[in-house]
Every structure is written in structure tokens, then in C-alpha cells.
Amino acid sequence: IGVDLGIEMVLRKPRARLDVTFFRNDIDELIDFTLAGFRNLGAALTQGLEIGGDWSPGDLVALTGSYTFMDAAEDDSGEQLARRPRHQATIQATFYPAPGLHLFTELVAKGERNDVGPMGPVVLNGYALLNLAAGYRISGHWVLKGRIDNLLDTDYEEVYGFGTARLSGYLGLQLVLGGD
């Protein structure tokens, strides 16, 4: 059984939006993966609060952010469920310095999380990632895009024992169909 209860406030001048949502999920038969296979954790409860918003003070910049606090625990043990951080947040900024050009930056942060390793329970460290991107419309339907993920070359794990990309760069060409 899941319940979300939220409120959203939108302002036209300046262009802004703020939303706050409380969530709660009562789970009867939660199946979890361990190195030995799948197991039934039984009853669990996830609940918390999400706060998000965006603000565009003009045509040159747009800011977006979100924060989630989540208590996700097994009913029997009270332990935080695997791979579910109590705290996570994202802040994004997009700049439009010239016609056809946009620049984007993002900071993603996640708190520590429980996981399962070969010798039993482990705690994965929290981390923060800084990502950058840009796009430039080179003609009516073509956009040149580039992005740099994990600019600070942070060493982190989403799942115990599985590597994640370190500093990475991508370049692409996008064909935009329809619209202007």
C-alpha cells in the first residue's frame, strides 16, 4: 500500500515552482537479492519527504533542485534497506548565453547506504558527483552535444563490488524531428 501526499506552489513572476511530498509505502513481501540468491525480507516500510523546485529568474538561467529524506527499513530488524540512502540531493543549473547554445551543470549527492558483500553486510560511502554538459544547435534540426560526467573523478559504488564510471566524456550529434 502506497500513499503520496504533496503540495505544489507555482509562481509566474519570477517563474518558480516548489513542491513538497510526503510518501509512505507499506510492503508485505519484499524480495531482496543477496550473493546467495533471492530472499524474502517480509514486511518493510519506506517513508520520507521529497522537496523539489525550480526557478528561472529570466531567459538566461534555470535552476532546479531536489532533496529526499527516506527511512526505508525492514519491520523485523529495523535495519535500513540495502541501497537506499537516507539522504540524497540534486542541484542543476542551465545557462542560455547565446541563441542555440545551452550549458548545463549538475551536482548529485547521495548519503551512505547499506549493501551486502561476500562476508555479509557492508556500508557504502556517500558521494557527490559533478557533471557538465553543453549543446549547440548547428542548424535547424541538428544539435551538437557534449558532456563530462564525474568531473572530479570521484571513486564511488552504487552496488558493492561493481565499478562505476570515473571521469568520462561523451560527444554526440542529435537530430531533432518536429517542432521548431
Coordinates of N, CA and C in Angstrom, one line a residue:
I1 N 0.9 -1.2 0.0 CA 0.0 0.0 0.0 C 0.9 1.2 0.0
G2 N 0.7 2.1 -1.0 CA 1.5 3.3 -1.1 C 0.6 4.6 -1.0
V3 N 1.1 5.6 -0.4 CA 0.4 6.8 -0.3 C 1.5 8.0 -0.5
D4 N 1.1 8.9 -1.4 CA 1.9 10.1 -1.6 C 0.9 11.3 -1.3
L5 N 1.4 12.2 -0.5 CA 0.6 13.4 -0.2 C 1.5 14.6 -0.4
G6 N 1.2 15.5 -1.4 CA 2.0 16.6 -1.7 C 1.3 17.9 -2.0
I7 N 2.1 18.9 -2.0 CA 1.6 20.2 -2.4 C 2.6 20.9 -3.3
E8 N 2.1 21.6 -4.3 CA 3.0 22.3 -5.3 C 2.5 23.7 -5.4
M9 N 3.5 24.6 -5.3 CA 3.2 26.0 -5.5 C 3.9 26.6 -6.7
V10 N 3.2 27.3 -7.6 CA 3.8 27.8 -8.8 C 3.6 29.3 -8.8
L11 N 4.7 30.0 -9.1 CA 4.7 31.5 -9.2 C 5.0 31.8 -10.7
R12 N 4.3 32.8 -11.2 CA 4.5 33.2 -12.6 C 5.6 34.2 -12.7
K13 N 5.7 35.1 -11.8 CA 6.8 36.1 -11.8 C 7.4 36.2 -10.4
P14 N 8.7 35.8 -10.2 CA 9.5 35.1 -11.2 C 9.0 33.7 -11.4
R15 N 9.4 33.1 -12.5 CA 9.0 31.8 -12.8 C 9.6 30.8 -11.8
A16 N 8.8 30.3 -10.9 CA 9.3 29.4 -9.8 C 8.2 28.4 -9.5
R17 N 8.7 27.3 -9.0 CA 7.9 26.2 -8.5 C 8.5 25.5 -7.3
L18 N 7.7 25.2 -6.3 CA 8.2 24.5 -5.2 C 7.2 23.4 -4.9
D19 N 7.7 22.2 -4.6 CA 6.8 21.1 -4.2 C 7.4 20.3 -3.0
V20 N 6.5 19.9 -2.2 CA 6.8 19.1 -1.0 C 5.9 17.9 -1.0
T21 N 6.4 16.7 -0.9 CA 5.7 15.5 -0.9 C 6.1 14.6 0.2
F22 N 5.1 14.1 0.9 CA 5.3 13.0 1.9 C 4.9 11.7 1.3
F23 N 5.7 10.7 1.5 CA 5.4 9.4 0.9 C 5.5 8.3 1.9
R24 N 4.8 7.2 1.8 CA 4.8 6.1 2.7 C 4.4 4.8 1.9
N25 N 5.1 3.8 2.0 CA 4.8 2.5 1.3 C 5.0 1.4 2.3
D26 N 3.9 0.7 2.5 CA 3.9 -0.5 3.4 C 4.0 -1.7 2.5
I27 N 5.0 -2.5 2.6 CA 5.3 -3.6 1.8 C 5.2 -4.9 2.6
D28 N 4.4 -5.9 2.1 CA 4.2 -7.1 2.8 C 5.3 -8.2 2.6
E29 N 5.6 -8.4 1.3 CA 6.5 -9.5 0.9 C 7.7 -8.9 0.1
L30 N 8.6 -8.2 0.7 CA 9.7 -7.6 -0.1 C 10.8 -8.7 -0.4
I31 N 11.0 -8.8 -1.7 CA 12.1 -9.8 -2.1 C 13.4 -9.0 -2.4
D32 N 14.5 -9.5 -1.8 CA 15.8 -8.8 -1.9 C 16.8 -9.8 -2.5
F33 N 17.8 -9.2 -3.1 CA 18.9 -10.0 -3.7 C 20.1 -10.0 -2.8
T34 N 20.6 -11.2 -2.6 CA 21.9 -11.4 -1.9 C 22.8 -12.1 -2.8
L35 N 24.1 -12.3 -2.4 CA 25.0 -13.0 -3.2 C 24.6 -14.5 -3.2
A36 N 23.9 -15.0 -2.3 CA 23.4 -16.4 -2.3 C 22.1 -16.6 -3.1
G37 N 21.5 -15.5 -3.6 CA 20.3 -15.6 -4.3 C 19.3 -14.6 -3.8
F38 N 18.0 -14.9 -4.0 CA 17.0 -14.0 -3.6 C 16.5 -14.5 -2.2
R39 N 16.0 -13.5 -1.4 CA 15.3 -13.9 -0.1 C 14.2 -13.0 0.1
N40 N 13.2 -13.5 0.9 CA 12.1 -12.7 1.3 C 12.3 -12.0 2.6
L41 N 12.4 -10.7 2.5 CA 12.6 -9.9 3.7 C 11.4 -9.8 4.6
G42 N 10.2 -10.1 4.0 CA 9.0 -10.0 4.7 C 8.5 -8.5 4.6
A43 N 8.0 -8.0 5.7 CA 7.4 -6.7 5.8 C 8.5 -5.6 5.8
A44 N 8.2 -4.5 5.1 CA 9.1 -3.4 5.2 C 8.3 -2.1 5.0
L45 N 8.9 -1.0 5.4 CA 8.3 0.3 5.3 C 9.2 1.3 4.8
T46 N 8.8 2.0 3.7 CA 9.6 3.1 3.2 C 8.8 4.4 3.4
Q47 N 9.3 5.4 3.9 CA 8.6 6.6 4.1 C 9.6 7.8 4.1
G48 N 9.1 8.9 3.8 CA 10.0 10.1 3.8 C 9.4 11.3 3.2
L49 N 10.3 12.2 2.8 CA 9.9 13.6 2.4 C 10.7 13.9 1.2
E50 N 10.1 14.4 0.1 CA 10.8 15.0 -1.0 C 10.4 16.4 -1.2
I51 N 11.5 17.2 -1.4 CA 11.3 18.7 -1.6 C 12.0 19.0 -2.9
G52 N 11.3 19.7 -3.8 CA 11.9 20.0 -5.1 C 11.4 21.3 -5.6
G53 N 12.2 21.9 -6.5 CA 11.7 23.2 -7.0 C 12.6 23.6 -8.2
D54 N 12.1 24.6 -8.9 CA 12.9 25.2 -9.9 C 12.6 26.7 -10.0
W55 N 13.6 27.4 -10.5 CA 13.5 28.9 -10.6 C 14.1 29.4 -11.8
S56 N 13.5 30.2 -12.6 CA 14.0 30.8 -13.8 C 13.8 32.3 -13.6
P57 N 14.8 33.0 -13.1 CA 14.7 34.5 -12.9 C 14.7 35.3 -14.2
G58 N 15.0 34.7 -15.3 CA 15.0 35.3 -16.6 C 15.2 34.3 -17.7
D59 N 15.5 34.7 -18.9 CA 15.7 33.8 -20.0 C 17.1 33.2 -20.1
L60 N 18.0 33.7 -19.2 CA 19.4 33.2 -19.3 C 19.8 32.1 -18.4
V61 N 19.0 31.8 -17.4 CA 19.3 30.8 -16.4 C 18.1 30.1 -15.9
A62 N 18.2 28.8 -15.6 CA 17.2 28.0 -15.0 C 17.9 27.1 -13.9
L63 N 17.3 27.2 -12.7 CA 17.9 26.4 -11.6 C 16.9 25.4 -11.1
T64 N 17.3 24.2 -10.8 CA 16.5 23.1 -10.3 C 17.2 22.4 -9.2
G65 N 16.4 22.0 -8.2 CA 17.0 21.2 -7.1 C 16.0 20.3 -6.5
S66 N 16.5 19.3 -5.8 CA 15.6 18.4 -5.1 C 16.4 17.7 -3.9
Y67 N 15.6 17.4 -2.9 CA 16.2 16.7 -1.7 C 15.2 15.6 -1.3
T68 N 15.7 14.5 -1.0 CA 14.9 13.4 -0.5 C 15.4 12.8 0.8
F69 N 14.6 12.8 1.9 CA 14.9 12.1 3.1 C 14.0 10.8 3.1
M70 N 14.7 9.7 3.2 CA 13.9 8.4 3.2 C 14.3 7.5 4.3
D71 N 13.4 7.0 5.1 CA 13.5 6.0 6.1 C 13.0 4.7 5.4
A72 N 13.8 3.8 5.1 CA 13.4 2.5 4.4 C 13.9 1.4 5.2
A73 N 13.1 0.8 6.0 CA 13.5 -0.2 7.0 C 12.7 -1.5 6.9
E74 N 13.4 -2.6 7.3 CA 12.7 -3.9 7.5 C 11.9 -3.8 8.8
D75 N 10.7 -4.3 8.8 CA 9.9 -4.2 10.0 C 10.5 -5.0 11.2
D76 N 11.0 -6.2 10.9 CA 11.6 -7.1 12.0 C 12.8 -6.5 12.6
S77 N 13.8 -6.2 11.8 CA 15.1 -5.7 12.3 C 15.2 -4.2 12.5
G78 N 14.4 -3.5 11.8 CA 14.6 -2.0 11.8 C 15.8 -1.5 11.0
E79 N 16.5 -2.4 10.4 CA 17.7 -2.0 9.6 C 17.3 -1.3 8.3
Q80 N 18.1 -0.3 7.9 CA 17.8 0.4 6.6 C 18.0 -0.6 5.5
L81 N 17.0 -0.6 4.5 CA 17.1 -1.5 3.4 C 18.3 -1.2 2.5
A82 N 18.8 -2.2 1.9 CA 20.0 -2.1 1.0 C 19.8 -1.1 -0.1
R83 N 20.9 -0.3 -0.3 CA 21.0 0.6 -1.5 C 20.0 1.7 -1.5
R84 N 19.5 2.0 -0.3 CA 18.5 3.2 -0.2 C 19.1 4.2 0.8
P85 N 19.7 5.3 0.3 CA 20.2 6.3 1.2 C 19.2 7.0 1.9
R86 N 19.5 7.4 3.1 CA 18.5 8.3 3.9 C 18.5 9.7 3.3
H87 N 19.6 10.1 2.7 CA 19.7 11.5 2.2 C 20.2 11.5 0.8
Q88 N 19.5 12.2 -0.1 CA 20.1 12.4 -1.5 C 19.5 13.7 -2.0
A89 N 20.4 14.3 -2.8 CA 20.0 15.7 -3.3 C 20.6 15.9 -4.7
T90 N 20.0 16.7 -5.5 CA 20.5 17.1 -6.8 C 20.3 18.6 -7.0
I91 N 21.3 19.3 -7.5 CA 21.2 20.7 -7.9 C 21.6 20.8 -9.3
Q92 N 20.8 21.5 -10.1 CA 21.1 21.6 -11.6 C 21.0 23.1 -12.0
A93 N 21.8 23.5 -12.8 CA 21.7 24.9 -13.4 C 22.0 24.8 -14.9
T94 N 21.1 25.4 -15.6 CA 21.2 25.5 -17.1 C 21.3 27.0 -17.5
F95 N 22.3 27.3 -18.3 CA 22.5 28.6 -18.8 C 22.3 28.7 -20.3
Y96 N 21.7 29.8 -20.8 CA 21.5 30.0 -22.2 C 22.2 31.3 -22.6
P97 N 23.5 31.3 -22.8 CA 24.3 32.5 -23.0 C 24.1 33.1 -24.4
A98 N 23.7 32.3 -25.4 CA 23.6 32.8 -26.8 C 22.5 31.9 -27.5
P99 N 21.9 32.4 -28.5 CA 20.9 31.7 -29.2 C 21.5 30.3 -29.7
G100 N 20.7 29.2 -29.4 CA 21.1 27.9 -29.8 C 22.1 27.2 -28.9
L101 N 22.6 27.9 -27.9 CA 23.6 27.3 -27.0 C 23.0 27.2 -25.6
H102 N 23.2 26.0 -25.0 CA 22.9 25.9 -23.6 C 24.1 25.1 -22.9
L103 N 24.3 25.5 -21.7 CA 25.3 25.0 -20.8 C 24.7 24.4 -19.6
F104 N 25.1 23.3 -19.1 CA 24.4 22.6 -18.0 C 25.4 22.1 -17.0
T105 N 25.1 22.3 -15.7 CA 25.9 21.7 -14.7 C 25.0 21.1 -13.6
E106 N 25.5 20.0 -13.0 CA 24.7 19.2 -12.1 C 25.6 18.7 -11.0
L107 N 25.1 18.8 -9.7 CA 25.7 18.2 -8.6 C 24.7 17.2 -8.0
V108 N 25.2 15.9 -7.9 CA 24.4 14.8 -7.4 C 25.1 14.3 -6.1
A109 N 24.3 14.3 -5.0 CA 24.9 13.8 -3.8 C 24.0 12.7 -3.2
K110 N 24.6 11.6 -2.7 CA 23.9 10.5 -2.0 C 24.6 10.2 -0.8
G111 N 23.8 10.0 0.3 CA 24.4 9.6 1.6 C 24.8 8.1 1.6
E112 N 25.4 7.7 2.7 CA 25.8 6.3 2.8 C 24.6 5.3 2.7
R113 N 24.9 4.1 2.2 CA 23.8 3.1 2.1 C 24.3 1.8 2.5
N114 N 23.4 1.0 3.0 CA 23.7 -0.4 3.4 C 23.7 -1.2 2.1
D115 N 24.5 -2.3 2.1 CA 24.6 -3.2 1.0 C 25.0 -4.6 1.6
V116 N 25.2 -5.6 0.7 CA 25.6 -6.9 1.1 C 26.8 -7.2 0.3
G117 N 27.9 -7.6 1.0 CA 29.1 -8.1 0.4 C 29.3 -9.6 0.6
P118 N 30.4 -10.2 0.1 CA 30.6 -11.6 0.3 C 30.7 -12.1 1.7
M119 N 31.1 -11.2 2.6 CA 31.2 -11.6 4.0 C 30.1 -11.1 4.9
G120 N 29.0 -10.5 4.2 CA 27.9 -10.1 5.0 C 27.6 -8.6 4.7
P121 N 27.0 -7.9 5.7 CA 26.6 -6.5 5.5 C 27.8 -5.6 5.4
V122 N 27.7 -4.6 4.5 CA 28.7 -3.6 4.3 C 28.0 -2.2 4.2
V123 N 28.7 -1.2 4.4 CA 28.2 0.2 4.3 C 28.9 0.9 3.1
L124 N 28.1 1.3 2.1 CA 28.7 2.1 1.0 C 28.8 3.5 1.4
N125 N 30.0 4.2 1.1 CA 30.2 5.6 1.5 C 29.3 6.5 0.7
G126 N 28.9 7.6 1.2 CA 28.2 8.6 0.5 C 29.2 9.2 -0.6
Y127 N 28.6 9.9 -1.5 CA 29.4 10.5 -2.6 C 28.7 11.7 -3.2
A128 N 29.5 12.5 -3.9 CA 29.0 13.6 -4.7 C 29.6 13.6 -6.0
L129 N 28.8 13.8 -7.1 CA 29.3 13.9 -8.5 C 29.0 15.2 -9.1
L130 N 30.0 15.7 -9.8 CA 29.8 17.0 -10.6 C 29.8 16.6 -12.1
N131 N 28.7 17.0 -12.8 CA 28.6 16.7 -14.2 C 28.4 18.0 -15.0
L132 N 28.9 18.0 -16.2 CA 28.7 19.2 -17.1 C 28.2 18.7 -18.4
A133 N 27.5 19.6 -19.1 CA 27.1 19.3 -20.4 C 26.9 20.6 -21.2
A134 N 26.8 20.5 -22.5 CA 26.6 21.6 -23.4 C 25.9 21.1 -24.7
G135 N 25.1 22.0 -25.3 CA 24.5 21.7 -26.5 C 24.5 22.9 -27.4
Y136 N 24.7 22.7 -28.7 CA 24.7 23.9 -29.6 C 24.0 23.4 -30.9
R137 N 22.9 24.2 -31.2 CA 22.1 23.9 -32.4 C 23.0 24.4 -33.6
I138 N 23.5 23.5 -34.4 CA 24.4 23.9 -35.5 C 23.6 24.2 -36.8
S139 N 22.3 23.7 -36.9 CA 21.4 24.0 -38.0 C 20.0 23.8 -37.5
G140 N 19.0 23.9 -38.4 CA 17.6 23.8 -38.0 C 17.3 22.5 -37.2
H141 N 17.8 21.4 -37.6 CA 17.4 20.1 -36.9 C 18.6 19.4 -36.3
W142 N 19.8 19.9 -36.3 CA 21.0 19.3 -35.8 C 21.5 20.0 -34.5
V143 N 21.8 19.2 -33.5 CA 22.3 19.8 -32.2 C 23.6 19.0 -31.9
L144 N 24.7 19.7 -31.7 CA 26.0 19.1 -31.3 C 25.9 19.1 -29.8
K145 N 26.2 17.9 -29.2 CA 26.1 17.8 -27.7 C 27.4 17.2 -27.2
G146 N 27.7 17.6 -26.0 CA 28.9 17.1 -25.3 C 28.6 17.1 -23.8
R147 N 29.2 16.1 -23.1 CA 29.0 16.0 -21.7 C 30.2 15.4 -21.0
I148 N 30.5 15.9 -19.8 CA 31.5 15.3 -18.9 C 30.8 14.9 -17.7
D149 N 30.9 13.6 -17.4 CA 30.4 13.0 -16.2 C 31.5 12.8 -15.2
N150 N 31.1 13.0 -13.9 CA 32.1 12.8 -12.8 C 33.4 13.6 -13.0
L151 N 33.2 14.9 -13.2 CA 34.3 15.8 -13.5 C 35.4 15.7 -12.4
L152 N 35.1 15.5 -11.2 CA 36.1 15.4 -10.1 C 36.7 14.0 -9.9
D153 N 36.3 13.1 -10.8 CA 36.9 11.7 -10.8 C 36.7 11.0 -9.5
T154 N 35.5 11.1 -9.0 CA 35.1 10.5 -7.7 C 35.0 9.0 -7.8
D155 N 35.7 8.3 -6.9 CA 35.6 6.9 -6.8 C 34.4 6.5 -5.9
Y156 N 33.4 5.8 -6.4 CA 32.2 5.5 -5.7 C 31.6 4.2 -6.2
E157 N 30.7 3.7 -5.4 CA 29.9 2.5 -5.7 C 28.4 2.7 -5.5
E158 N 27.6 2.2 -6.5 CA 26.2 2.2 -6.3 C 25.8 0.8 -5.7
V159 N 26.5 -0.2 -6.1 CA 26.3 -1.6 -5.6 C 27.7 -2.1 -5.2
Y160 N 27.8 -2.8 -4.0 CA 29.1 -3.2 -3.6 C 29.7 -4.2 -4.6
G161 N 31.0 -3.9 -4.9 CA 31.8 -4.7 -5.8 C 31.6 -4.4 -7.2
F162 N 30.7 -3.5 -7.6 CA 30.5 -3.2 -9.0 C 31.1 -1.8 -9.3
G163 N 32.0 -1.7 -10.2 CA 32.6 -0.4 -10.5 C 31.6 0.5 -11.2
T164 N 31.9 1.8 -11.1 CA 31.2 2.9 -11.8 C 32.2 3.7 -12.6
A165 N 31.6 4.4 -13.6 CA 32.5 5.2 -14.4 C 33.2 6.3 -13.7
R166 N 34.4 6.5 -13.9 CA 35.2 7.6 -13.3 C 34.9 8.8 -14.2
L167 N 35.9 9.7 -14.3 CA 35.8 10.8 -15.2 C 35.5 10.3 -16.7
S168 N 34.4 10.8 -17.3 CA 34.0 10.3 -18.6 C 33.6 11.4 -19.5
G169 N 33.8 11.3 -20.7 CA 33.4 12.4 -21.7 C 32.6 11.7 -22.8
Y170 N 31.6 12.5 -23.3 CA 30.8 12.0 -24.4 C 30.6 13.1 -25.4
L171 N 30.5 12.8 -26.7 CA 30.2 13.8 -27.7 C 29.2 13.1 -28.7
G172 N 28.2 13.9 -29.1 CA 27.2 13.3 -30.0 C 26.5 14.4 -30.8
L173 N 25.8 13.9 -31.8 CA 25.0 14.7 -32.7 C 23.6 14.2 -32.6
Q174 N 22.7 15.2 -32.4 CA 21.3 14.9 -32.2 C 20.5 15.4 -33.4
L175 N 19.6 14.6 -33.9 CA 18.7 15.0 -35.0 C 17.3 15.3 -34.3
V176 N 16.8 16.5 -34.4 CA 15.6 16.9 -33.8 C 14.5 16.9 -34.8
L177 N 13.5 16.1 -34.7 CA 12.4 16.0 -35.6 C 11.2 16.6 -35.1
G178 N 10.5 17.4 -35.9 CA 9.3 18.1 -35.5 C 9.6 19.3 -34.7
G179 N 8.6 20.1 -34.4 CA 8.8 21.4 -33.7 C 9.6 22.4 -34.4
D180 N 10.0 23.4 -33.7 CA 10.8 24.5 -34.3 C 12.3 24.3 -33.9

